[in-house]
Short mmCIF file of C-alpha atoms in Angstrom, two decimals:
data_model
loop_
_atom_site.label_atom_id
_atom_site.label_comp_id
_atom_site.label_asym_id
_atom_site.label_seq_id
_atom_site.Cartn_x
_atom_site.Cartn_y
_atom_site.Cartn_z
CA MET W 75 0.00 0.00 0.00
CA SER W 76 1.42 3.40 -0.97
CA ARG W 77 1.29 6.72 0.82
CA ILE W 78 2.68 10.23 0.27
CA ASN W 79 5.60 11.38 2.38
CA GLU W 80 7.69 14.56 2.31
CA ALA W 81 11.44 14.90 1.89
CA THR W 82 13.26 17.96 3.20
CA LEU W 83 16.08 19.13 0.97
CA ALA W 84 19.35 20.73 2.04
CA ASN W 85 18.03 24.11 0.88
CA GLY W 86 14.96 23.75 3.13
CA ARG W 87 12.49 23.02 0.34
CA LYS W 88 10.07 20.14 0.83
CA ILE W 89 9.03 17.76 -1.95
CA PRO W 90 6.56 14.86 -1.98
CA TYR W 91 7.33 11.25 -2.84
CA VAL W 92 5.33 8.02 -2.88
CA VAL W 93 6.31 5.44 -0.27
CA THR W 94 5.74 1.83 -1.36
CA ASP W 95 6.24 -1.45 0.47
CA ASN W 96 8.83 -2.87 -1.95
CA PRO W 97 10.71 0.03 -3.58
CA PRO W 98 13.22 -0.71 -6.37
CA ARG W 99 16.54 -1.45 -4.69
CA GLY W 100 20.06 -1.40 -6.10
CA GLY W 101 23.44 -2.21 -4.63
CA MET W 102 23.69 1.06 -2.71
CA LYS W 103 20.25 2.77 -2.71
CA TYR W 104 16.51 2.20 -2.84
CA THR W 105 14.15 4.44 -4.76
CA TYR W 106 10.77 6.16 -4.40
CA PHE W 107 9.07 8.06 -7.21
CA ALA W 108 7.45 11.47 -7.21
CA PRO W 109 3.63 11.44 -7.45
CA ASP W 110 3.93 12.48 -11.12
CA LYS W 111 7.06 10.29 -11.64
CA SER W 112 9.09 13.28 -12.85
CA TYR W 113 11.83 12.68 -10.25
CA VAL W 114 12.99 10.03 -7.80
CA VAL W 115 14.01 10.23 -4.16
CA GLN W 116 16.72 7.75 -3.21
CA PHE W 117 17.95 6.68 0.22
CA PHE W 118 21.01 4.62 1.05
CA ASN W 119 20.63 0.95 1.98
CA ASP W 120 23.18 1.39 4.78
CA PRO W 121 22.92 4.93 6.24
CA SER W 122 25.85 4.19 8.57
CA LYS W 123 28.21 4.33 5.56
CA VAL W 124 27.18 7.90 4.74
CA ASP W 125 29.87 10.10 6.28
CA ILE W 126 31.07 13.68 5.82
CA ASN W 127 33.18 12.67 2.82
CA THR W 128 30.13 11.20 1.10
CA ARG W 129 28.18 14.37 1.67
CA ASN W 130 31.06 16.59 0.49
CA ARG W 131 31.47 14.49 -2.63
CA LEU W 132 27.76 14.67 -3.47
CA GLU W 133 27.66 18.42 -2.85
CA ALA W 134 30.58 18.86 -5.27
CA ILE W 135 28.90 16.66 -7.90
CA ILE W 136 25.59 18.47 -7.63
CA GLY W 137 27.31 21.87 -7.58
CA LYS W 138 30.61 22.95 -9.05
CA TYR W 139 31.18 19.83 -11.19
CA ASN W 140 27.65 19.73 -12.58
CA PRO W 141 27.45 20.13 -16.41
CA THR W 142 23.64 20.14 -16.38
CA ILE W 143 23.25 23.59 -14.80
CA PRO W 144 24.88 26.86 -15.97
CA SER W 145 27.96 28.08 -14.17
CA THR W 146 26.03 31.25 -13.26
CA SER W 147 23.75 29.01 -11.18
CA GLY W 148 26.61 27.18 -9.47
CA GLY W 149 27.30 24.53 -12.12
CA ALA W 150 30.46 23.53 -13.92
CA ILE W 151 32.78 26.26 -15.22
CA GLY W 152 32.15 27.17 -18.84
CA THR W 153 28.61 25.80 -18.91
CA ASP W 154 25.92 28.07 -20.34
CA GLU W 155 22.21 27.26 -20.55
CA ARG W 156 22.49 25.76 -24.04
CA LEU W 157 25.21 23.32 -22.98
CA ALA W 158 23.42 22.57 -19.70
CA SER W 159 20.25 21.76 -21.62
CA TYR W 160 22.20 19.43 -23.91
CA PHE W 161 23.80 17.46 -21.08
CA ARG W 162 20.55 17.21 -19.12
CA LYS W 163 19.49 14.86 -21.93
CA ARG W 164 22.71 12.83 -21.68
CA PHE W 165 22.88 12.34 -17.90
CA CYS W 166 20.44 11.61 -15.09
CA TRP W 167 22.37 14.00 -12.86
CA PRO W 168 21.37 14.40 -9.16
CA THR W 169 19.71 17.73 -8.45
CA ASP W 170 19.40 17.93 -4.65
CA ILE W 171 20.47 16.39 -1.36
CA VAL W 172 17.78 15.12 1.03
CA ILE W 173 18.38 15.62 4.76
CA GLU W 174 15.03 14.40 6.16
CA PRO W 175 13.62 11.86 6.90
CA GLU W 176 17.18 10.62 6.25
CA PHE W 177 20.11 11.40 4.01
CA GLY W 178 19.43 10.85 0.33
CA LEU W 179 19.32 12.27 -3.17
CA VAL W 180 16.87 13.64 -5.69
CA SER W 181 17.44 12.83 -9.36
CA PRO W 182 15.39 13.22 -12.54
CA ALA W 183 13.43 10.15 -13.56
CA TYR W 184 14.65 8.43 -16.70
CA PRO W 185 12.90 9.68 -19.86
CA PRO W 186 10.04 7.36 -20.94
CA ASN W 187 11.88 6.02 -24.00
CA PHE W 188 14.40 4.31 -21.70
CA PHE W 189 11.71 2.00 -20.32
CA PHE W 190 10.31 -0.96 -22.23
CA GLY W 191 6.69 -0.68 -23.30
CA ASN W 192 3.92 -3.23 -23.70
CA ASN W 193 5.13 -4.91 -26.88
CA ALA W 194 8.89 -5.09 -26.30
CA SER W 195 8.97 -8.89 -26.28
CA ASP W 196 6.73 -11.81 -27.21
CA TYR W 197 8.55 -14.04 -24.71
CA ILE W 198 9.17 -12.00 -21.56
CA ASP W 199 7.14 -9.36 -19.74
CA LEU W 200 9.50 -6.38 -19.93
CA LYS W 201 6.99 -3.59 -19.45
CA GLY W 202 8.44 -0.87 -17.23
CA LYS W 203 11.94 -2.37 -17.06
CA ASP W 204 15.00 -0.18 -17.72
CA LYS W 205 16.58 -0.51 -21.16
CA LYS W 206 19.98 -1.60 -19.91
CA SER W 207 22.56 -2.14 -22.63
CA ASN W 208 22.84 -5.91 -22.24
CA TRP W 209 19.28 -6.38 -23.52
CA PHE W 210 20.56 -5.23 -26.90
CA THR W 211 24.23 -6.31 -27.02
CA SER W 212 24.06 -9.98 -26.01
CA GLY W 213 22.03 -13.11 -26.62
CA ASN W 214 19.13 -11.33 -24.93
CA ARG W 215 18.49 -9.63 -28.28
CA ARG W 216 16.64 -12.71 -29.45
CA PHE W 217 13.88 -12.06 -26.92
CA LEU W 218 13.19 -8.52 -28.16
CA ASN W 219 10.84 -7.55 -30.93
CA LYS W 220 12.56 -6.28 -34.06
CA ALA W 221 11.17 -2.77 -33.60
CA GLU W 222 13.23 -2.40 -30.41
CA LEU W 223 16.59 -3.28 -31.98
CA GLY W 224 17.38 -0.27 -34.14
CA ASP W 225 20.18 -0.63 -36.70
CA PHE W 226 23.94 -0.17 -37.03
CA ARG W 227 23.56 3.55 -37.67
CA ALA W 228 21.62 3.97 -34.41
CA MET W 229 24.30 2.08 -32.49
CA MET W 230 26.96 4.34 -34.02
CA GLN W 231 24.98 7.38 -32.95
CA MET W 232 24.68 6.08 -29.39
CA SER W 233 28.41 5.46 -29.32
CA ILE W 234 29.08 9.07 -30.29
CA LEU W 235 26.68 10.39 -27.67
CA LEU W 236 28.20 8.18 -24.98
CA VAL W 237 31.83 9.15 -25.67
CA ARG W 238 30.79 12.81 -25.74
CA SER W 239 29.27 12.46 -22.27
CA ILE W 240 32.31 10.65 -20.87
CA ARG W 241 34.62 13.20 -22.49
CA ARG W 242 32.69 15.93 -20.66
CA LEU W 243 33.09 14.10 -17.34
CA HIS W 244 36.81 13.65 -17.85
CA GLN W 245 37.30 17.27 -18.91
CA ALA W 246 35.88 18.25 -15.51
CA GLY W 247 38.35 15.95 -13.74
CA LEU W 248 35.68 13.40 -12.87
CA ALA W 249 35.52 9.64 -13.41
CA HIS W 250 32.38 7.53 -13.45
CA SER W 251 34.10 4.54 -11.73
CA ASP W 252 31.30 2.07 -12.64
CA LEU W 253 30.73 2.65 -16.32
CA SER W 254 28.94 -0.47 -17.56
CA ASN W 255 25.91 -1.93 -19.29
CA ASN W 256 23.95 -1.33 -16.07
CA ASN W 257 24.74 2.36 -15.85
CA VAL W 258 24.16 3.37 -19.46
CA LEU W 259 20.57 3.04 -20.62
CA ILE W 260 20.11 2.91 -24.39
CA ASP W 261 17.25 3.26 -26.84
CA PRO W 262 18.29 1.88 -30.24
CA LYS W 263 15.00 2.94 -31.80
CA SER W 264 15.97 6.61 -31.44
CA GLY W 265 19.74 6.17 -31.20
CA ASN W 266 19.88 7.77 -27.76
CA CYS W 267 21.55 6.89 -24.48
CA VAL W 268 21.71 8.28 -20.96
CA VAL W 269 24.38 7.82 -18.29
CA ILE W 270 23.00 7.07 -14.82
CA ASP W 271 24.29 6.44 -11.28
CA ILE W 272 26.10 9.76 -11.29
CA ASP W 273 26.35 9.83 -7.50
CA SER W 274 29.20 7.27 -7.69
CA LEU W 275 31.46 9.68 -9.57
CA VAL W 276 35.08 9.95 -8.46
CA VAL W 277 36.85 13.28 -8.06
CA PRO W 278 40.53 12.28 -8.32
CA GLY W 279 42.64 13.41 -5.40
CA LEU W 280 39.63 14.49 -3.40
CA PHE W 281 37.04 11.74 -3.16
CA PRO W 282 38.11 8.10 -3.64
CA PRO W 283 35.99 5.54 -5.52
CA GLU W 284 33.34 3.68 -3.56
CA VAL W 285 32.82 0.83 -6.03
CA ALA W 286 35.20 -1.36 -8.05
CA GLY W 287 32.92 -1.68 -11.07
CA THR W 288 30.85 -4.31 -12.87
CA ARG W 289 32.02 -7.66 -14.22
CA GLY W 290 33.13 -7.39 -17.84
CA TYR W 291 33.81 -3.66 -17.57
CA ILE W 292 36.33 -3.52 -14.73
CA ALA W 293 39.74 -2.63 -16.14
CA PRO W 294 42.17 -5.60 -16.04
CA GLU W 295 44.59 -3.79 -13.73
CA VAL W 296 41.81 -3.11 -11.20
CA LEU W 297 40.60 -6.71 -11.27
CA ALA W 298 44.14 -8.12 -11.07
CA THR W 299 44.99 -6.09 -7.95
CA MET W 300 41.59 -6.19 -6.26
CA GLU W 301 42.74 -8.57 -3.53
CA LEU W 302 45.59 -6.32 -2.43
CA ASP W 303 45.19 -4.15 0.64
CA ARG W 304 43.45 -0.87 -0.10
CA ASN W 305 46.57 1.04 0.97
CA ASP W 306 48.96 -1.07 -1.10
CA PRO W 307 50.58 1.22 -3.70
CA LYS W 308 50.32 -1.59 -6.29
CA ARG W 309 46.54 -1.69 -6.03
CA ARG W 310 44.71 0.02 -8.88
CA VAL W 311 41.36 1.69 -8.28
CA PRO W 312 38.75 3.14 -10.65
CA SER W 313 39.72 6.41 -12.34
CA SER W 314 39.27 8.19 -15.64
CA VAL W 315 41.86 5.81 -17.14
CA THR W 316 39.87 2.75 -16.09
CA ASP W 317 36.73 4.43 -17.46
CA LEU W 318 38.46 4.33 -20.85
CA HIS W 319 38.58 0.53 -20.74
CA ALA W 320 34.88 0.29 -19.91
CA LEU W 321 34.07 2.86 -22.58
CA ALA W 322 35.87 0.84 -25.27
CA VAL W 323 34.06 -2.33 -24.14
CA LEU W 324 30.68 -0.61 -24.44
CA ILE W 325 31.44 0.78 -27.90
CA TYR W 326 32.61 -2.65 -29.09
CA GLU W 327 29.44 -4.25 -27.71
CA TYR W 328 27.20 -1.64 -29.35
CA LEU W 329 28.77 -2.23 -32.77
CA PHE W 330 29.27 -6.02 -32.69
CA PHE W 331 26.88 -7.40 -30.01
CA ARG W 332 29.70 -9.35 -28.36
CA HIS W 333 32.24 -8.77 -25.60
CA PRO W 334 35.80 -7.99 -26.74
CA LEU W 335 37.52 -10.25 -24.18
CA MET W 336 35.12 -13.19 -23.77
CA GLY W 337 36.34 -15.76 -26.27
CA PRO W 338 36.92 -19.53 -26.28
CA LYS W 339 40.31 -19.57 -24.56
CA VAL W 340 40.51 -21.32 -21.17
CA PHE W 341 42.78 -19.44 -18.76
CA SER W 342 42.44 -21.83 -15.81
CA THR W 343 41.01 -25.32 -15.34
CA LYS W 344 40.88 -25.01 -11.55
CA SER W 345 37.50 -23.31 -11.47
CA ALA W 346 35.17 -21.23 -13.59
CA GLU W 347 35.68 -18.35 -11.18
CA GLU W 348 39.47 -18.35 -11.58
CA ASP W 349 39.17 -18.72 -15.36
CA ASP W 350 36.89 -15.68 -15.42
CA PHE W 351 39.14 -13.73 -13.03
CA LEU W 352 42.22 -14.30 -15.19
CA GLY W 353 40.46 -13.92 -18.55
CA LEU W 354 39.14 -10.49 -17.62
CA GLY W 355 42.11 -9.50 -15.47
CA SER W 356 45.83 -10.21 -15.63
CA MET W 357 45.63 -12.55 -18.65
CA ALA W 358 42.91 -10.70 -20.60
CA LEU W 359 43.27 -11.15 -24.38
CA PHE W 360 41.36 -9.33 -27.13
CA ILE W 361 39.36 -11.76 -29.24
CA GLU W 362 40.57 -9.90 -32.36
CA ASN W 363 44.21 -9.56 -31.30
CA PRO W 364 46.15 -9.80 -34.59
CA ASN W 365 49.25 -11.18 -32.86
CA ASP W 366 47.62 -13.87 -30.71
CA THR W 367 44.52 -15.58 -32.08
CA SER W 368 44.15 -18.12 -29.26
CA ASN W 369 41.07 -16.35 -27.88
CA ARG W 370 39.46 -15.76 -31.27
CA PRO W 371 36.02 -17.36 -31.83
CA SER W 372 35.88 -19.80 -34.73
CA SER W 373 33.41 -17.64 -36.62
CA LEU W 374 33.38 -13.86 -36.66
CA THR W 375 31.37 -12.07 -39.31
CA ALA W 376 32.06 -8.34 -39.07
CA THR W 377 35.36 -7.39 -37.41
CA ILE W 378 37.14 -4.19 -36.50
CA LYS W 379 38.66 -4.09 -40.01
CA ASP W 380 35.13 -3.60 -41.35
CA LEU W 381 34.81 -0.35 -39.39
CA GLY W 382 37.47 1.45 -41.39
CA PRO W 383 40.91 2.71 -40.36
CA HIS W 384 39.82 5.24 -37.72
CA LEU W 385 38.02 2.78 -35.45
CA GLU W 386 40.25 -0.19 -36.20
CA LYS W 387 43.26 1.74 -34.90
CA LEU W 388 41.38 2.87 -31.80
CA PHE W 389 40.20 -0.64 -30.93
CA LEU W 390 43.74 -1.99 -31.36
CA ARG W 391 45.04 0.71 -29.04
CA ALA W 392 42.30 -0.02 -26.49
CA PHE W 393 42.48 -3.82 -26.47
CA VAL W 394 46.02 -4.62 -27.59
CA ASP W 395 48.37 -1.73 -26.73
CA GLY W 396 46.33 -0.41 -23.81
CA LEU W 397 44.70 -3.53 -22.42
CA HIS W 398 47.48 -3.99 -19.85
CA ASP W 399 49.12 -0.57 -20.30
CA PRO W 400 46.40 1.89 -19.23
CA MET W 401 48.18 5.06 -20.36
CA ARG W 402 48.07 3.87 -23.99
CA ARG W 403 44.27 3.70 -24.12
CA PRO W 404 42.47 6.14 -26.43
CA THR W 405 40.85 9.06 -24.66
CA ALA W 406 37.14 9.78 -24.94
CA MET W 407 37.97 12.72 -27.20
CA GLU W 408 39.93 10.43 -29.54
CA TRP W 409 36.97 8.07 -29.67
CA GLU W 410 34.69 11.02 -30.42
CA ARG W 411 36.87 12.06 -33.35
CA GLY W 412 37.22 8.53 -34.69
CA LEU W 413 33.51 7.82 -34.46
CA SER W 414 32.61 11.14 -36.08
CA ARG W 415 34.99 10.51 -38.99
CA THR W 416 33.55 7.01 -39.39
CA TRP W 417 29.98 8.31 -39.24
CA ASP W 418 30.67 10.17 -42.49
CA LEU W 419 31.47 6.83 -44.16
CA LEU W 420 28.17 5.13 -43.31
CA HIS W 421 26.32 3.69 -46.30
CA ARG W 422 22.87 2.12 -46.44
CA CYS W 423 22.85 -1.59 -47.22
CA SER W 424 20.97 -2.44 -50.42
CA ASP W 425 19.44 -5.56 -48.86
CA PRO W 426 16.18 -4.59 -47.09
CA SER W 427 16.40 -7.74 -44.97
CA CYS W 428 19.85 -6.88 -43.57
CA SER W 429 19.54 -6.57 -39.79
CA ALA W 430 22.29 -3.93 -39.64
CA GLY W 431 20.76 -1.73 -42.34
CA TRP W 432 23.97 0.31 -42.63
CA PHE W 433 27.69 -0.36 -42.78
CA VAL W 434 30.97 1.55 -43.02
CA LEU W 435 31.90 1.91 -46.69
CA HIS W 436 35.61 2.49 -46.18
CA ASP W 437 36.71 0.76 -49.42
CA VAL W 438 34.89 1.96 -52.56
CA HIS W 439 36.47 -0.91 -54.51
CA ASN W 440 34.83 -3.51 -52.27
CA PRO W 441 31.37 -2.13 -51.43
CA VAL W 442 30.10 -5.18 -49.57
CA CYS W 443 28.08 -5.08 -46.35
CA PRO W 444 30.04 -7.15 -43.78
CA PHE W 445 26.88 -7.94 -41.83
CA CYS W 446 24.92 -9.66 -44.61
CA GLY W 447 27.62 -10.17 -47.25
CA LYS W 448 25.66 -8.39 -49.99
CA ARG W 449 27.23 -5.99 -52.48
CA ILE W 450 25.49 -2.62 -52.75
CA LYS W 451 23.37 -2.02 -55.85
CA ASP W 452 24.25 1.66 -56.31
CA LYS W 453 25.35 2.43 -59.87
CA LYS W 454 27.97 4.89 -58.67
CA ILE W 455 29.79 5.52 -55.43
CA VAL W 456 30.28 9.21 -54.70
CA ARG W 457 32.99 10.21 -52.23
CA LEU W 458 34.06 13.68 -51.13
CA LYS W 459 37.64 13.96 -49.92
CA ILE W 460 37.85 16.92 -47.56
CA ASN W 461 41.17 18.73 -47.22
CA SER W 462 42.26 21.38 -44.75
CA GLN W 463 44.82 24.10 -45.40
CA VAL W 464 48.17 23.57 -43.68
CA SER W 465 48.60 26.23 -41.02
CA GLY W 466 51.10 28.87 -42.12
CA HIS W 467 51.31 27.48 -45.66
CA PRO W 468 48.64 29.11 -47.84
CA GLY W 469 47.68 26.97 -50.80
CA GLN W 470 48.96 23.73 -49.24
CA TYR W 471 46.35 21.21 -48.17
CA ARG W 472 46.28 17.87 -46.40
CA SER W 473 43.60 15.20 -46.17
CA TYR W 474 41.18 16.04 -43.38
CA ALA W 475 38.19 13.71 -43.73
CA GLU W 476 36.03 11.82 -46.21
CA LEU W 477 32.29 11.85 -46.77
CA ASP W 478 30.33 9.06 -48.40
CA ALA W 479 27.60 10.73 -50.44
CA ALA W 480 24.13 9.47 -51.27
CA ASN W 481 21.04 11.30 -52.42
CA ASN W 482 20.18 14.08 -49.91
CA THR W 483 23.44 13.73 -47.97
CA PRO W 484 23.91 16.97 -45.97
CA LEU W 485 27.11 18.98 -45.50
CA PHE W 486 27.55 20.81 -42.21
CA LYS W 487 29.96 23.47 -41.02
CA TRP W 488 32.46 20.83 -39.90
CA HIS W 489 32.67 19.74 -43.53
CA THR W 490 33.20 23.26 -44.86
CA ASN W 491 35.47 24.62 -42.10
CA SER W 492 38.36 22.62 -40.67
CA ASN W 493 38.34 24.44 -37.33
CA ILE W 494 34.85 23.24 -36.44
CA PHE W 495 34.29 19.86 -34.78
CA PRO W 496 30.85 18.18 -34.53
CA ASP W 497 30.53 18.33 -30.77
CA GLU W 498 27.77 19.69 -28.52
CA LYS W 499 28.85 23.27 -29.25
CA ALA W 500 28.75 23.04 -33.05
CA ASP W 501 26.17 24.73 -35.27
CA SER W 502 24.33 21.77 -36.78
CA SER W 503 22.44 23.69 -39.46
CA MET W 504 22.85 22.20 -42.93
CA GLN W 505 25.08 24.25 -45.22
CA ALA W 506 24.54 22.32 -48.45
CA TYR W 507 23.34 18.93 -49.62
CA ILE W 508 24.05 16.44 -52.38
CA CYS W 509 21.34 15.17 -54.68
CA CYS W 510 21.08 12.83 -57.66
CA HIS W 511 18.89 13.76 -60.62
CA ASN W 512 18.72 11.74 -63.83
CA ASP W 513 21.88 9.87 -62.79
CA GLU W 514 23.76 13.17 -62.45
CA TRP W 515 25.08 14.41 -59.11
CA TYR W 516 24.76 17.95 -57.78
CA LEU W 517 25.66 19.98 -54.70
CA ILE W 518 22.89 22.39 -53.66
CA ASN W 519 23.95 25.40 -51.61
CA SER W 520 21.48 25.84 -48.75
CA LYS W 521 23.27 28.23 -46.45
CA ALA W 522 27.01 28.38 -47.21
CA ASP W 523 28.26 31.96 -47.57
CA ALA W 524 31.27 31.42 -49.82
CA LEU W 525 30.94 28.20 -51.80
CA ILE W 526 33.13 28.38 -54.89
CA SER W 527 32.71 26.11 -57.93
CA PRO W 528 35.59 24.23 -59.62
CA ASN W 529 35.84 27.00 -62.25
CA GLY W 530 36.19 29.67 -59.56
CA ASN W 531 32.69 31.12 -59.64
CA PRO W 532 30.65 31.66 -56.48
CA VAL W 533 27.73 29.28 -55.94
CA LEU W 534 24.99 31.38 -54.40
CA LYS W 535 22.45 30.13 -51.88
CA GLY W 536 19.79 28.11 -53.65
CA GLN W 537 22.02 27.36 -56.63
CA ALA W 538 23.24 23.94 -57.75
CA MET W 539 26.75 22.90 -58.72
CA LYS W 540 27.31 19.79 -60.81
CA LEU W 541 29.63 17.18 -59.33
CA TYR W 542 31.88 15.06 -61.55
CA ASN W 543 34.81 12.76 -61.00
CA GLY W 544 37.95 14.79 -60.33
CA ALA W 545 36.13 18.06 -59.57
CA VAL W 546 37.79 20.24 -56.91
CA PHE W 547 36.02 23.13 -55.20
CA ARG W 548 36.34 25.44 -52.21
CA ALA W 549 33.69 25.09 -49.53
CA SER W 550 34.60 28.46 -48.02
CA ASP W 551 36.94 31.33 -48.84
CA SER W 552 38.27 31.59 -45.25
CA ASP W 553 41.70 30.34 -44.17
CA LYS W 554 39.93 27.48 -42.41
CA GLY W 555 37.72 26.72 -45.39
CA THR W 556 38.09 23.20 -46.77
CA LEU W 557 39.09 22.14 -50.26
CA ILE W 558 36.91 19.28 -51.47
CA GLU W 559 37.81 16.72 -54.11
CA VAL W 560 35.06 14.69 -55.80
CA SER W 561 35.49 11.00 -56.60
CA ILE W 562 32.74 9.14 -58.50
CA THR W 563 33.41 5.42 -58.96
CA ASP W 564 31.37 3.07 -61.14
CA ASN W 565 30.07 0.12 -59.09
CA ILE W 566 30.56 -2.78 -61.46
#
């Protein structure tokens, strides 16, 4: 039987919440919902473990480290309302501390799209359950209705949003400490994700980690030294560097629906527990390690090579170079750049029955979807090679990025200006778009101020410019404007 109770916040304000007999309970807290379910009030399972350090840490997280409120309102430095609004969609960040009837937290409720609805599965009643990542990245996928699964493009988008959120945490000097499938909710239908359990964040040098992490996402060096005394200098604890291991695991799972370290190799015959401990810890081995294939499954369809050079290099750094050498792991910002560059190479699969729907077309001479094995049916493959001017050397350009073009492919400011990156601050208004008409390809200027055709004439807003193999044009007349080369390949 439920009843309404009141929580008193640290600022003296009182808010209502609904007390139930069996509230949802996690490892550290249990949860009550607001009457309108717009927020949750959470109390700790063991109040005796809440000390002054816990309170100071939570006050810092809710205040000066908070990217979801403007700095003028006490949030993180450099955060304005536009950025705060953006990150409110990416995090379920705590908003207040509760002091009565006991110590606790107030956080926003998860948006509705991160809960399963009525028809999520024909086999299991999932209504109202959180959309934790492992429902979509493991064998559990087979229980979900197809409409819930999204496609490869959606998983790429979620990867970009996730690394952007973790990059923001790390820029503030924070670490999540328990980044895992449990603490990132995903919605493949919309390509969105949200990071939760923010109250476990670590502020390095000030507030130590309270949790070691979740199986499968704990960095090998943390797992390998977990049994050492907490004060032993050889013991490794969660930090931003260990976050980078968990981040790479999540990205790999989103794109391949498998774990990067869980292969067929047996690391110990003494017990399943020791085999697991070694295989994820001191003896962890990437299933796609090019130098040691002993943990490679007998059948892998798509591999990291099918993601193109940007992501292949990052995964090798994460799971070969950096697996046991934490400082060699790619940063969240490097992942953001690699994923953004790869996003521009996405191509729709020609097979309507392909479960992935999209793939990375990194080799125009072999335009085959690695997920279904079908060659695309496009008559021509259009590729824009984007070049940036070398600083201090007018007229000299170097390769900057590539864009796979299909009908209605947009160009944004980060395609026309090399000093703009597609992050949360970027202007995402379309500058131009590519279209195909009667088997001829054109670039239509929507908004670009200084688009210049291959023959040196300005292309005014609303005008079209024909694209042909070998054409070279300026996307902008500024020093940071890009020089774009057109490649049109016959698909025969």
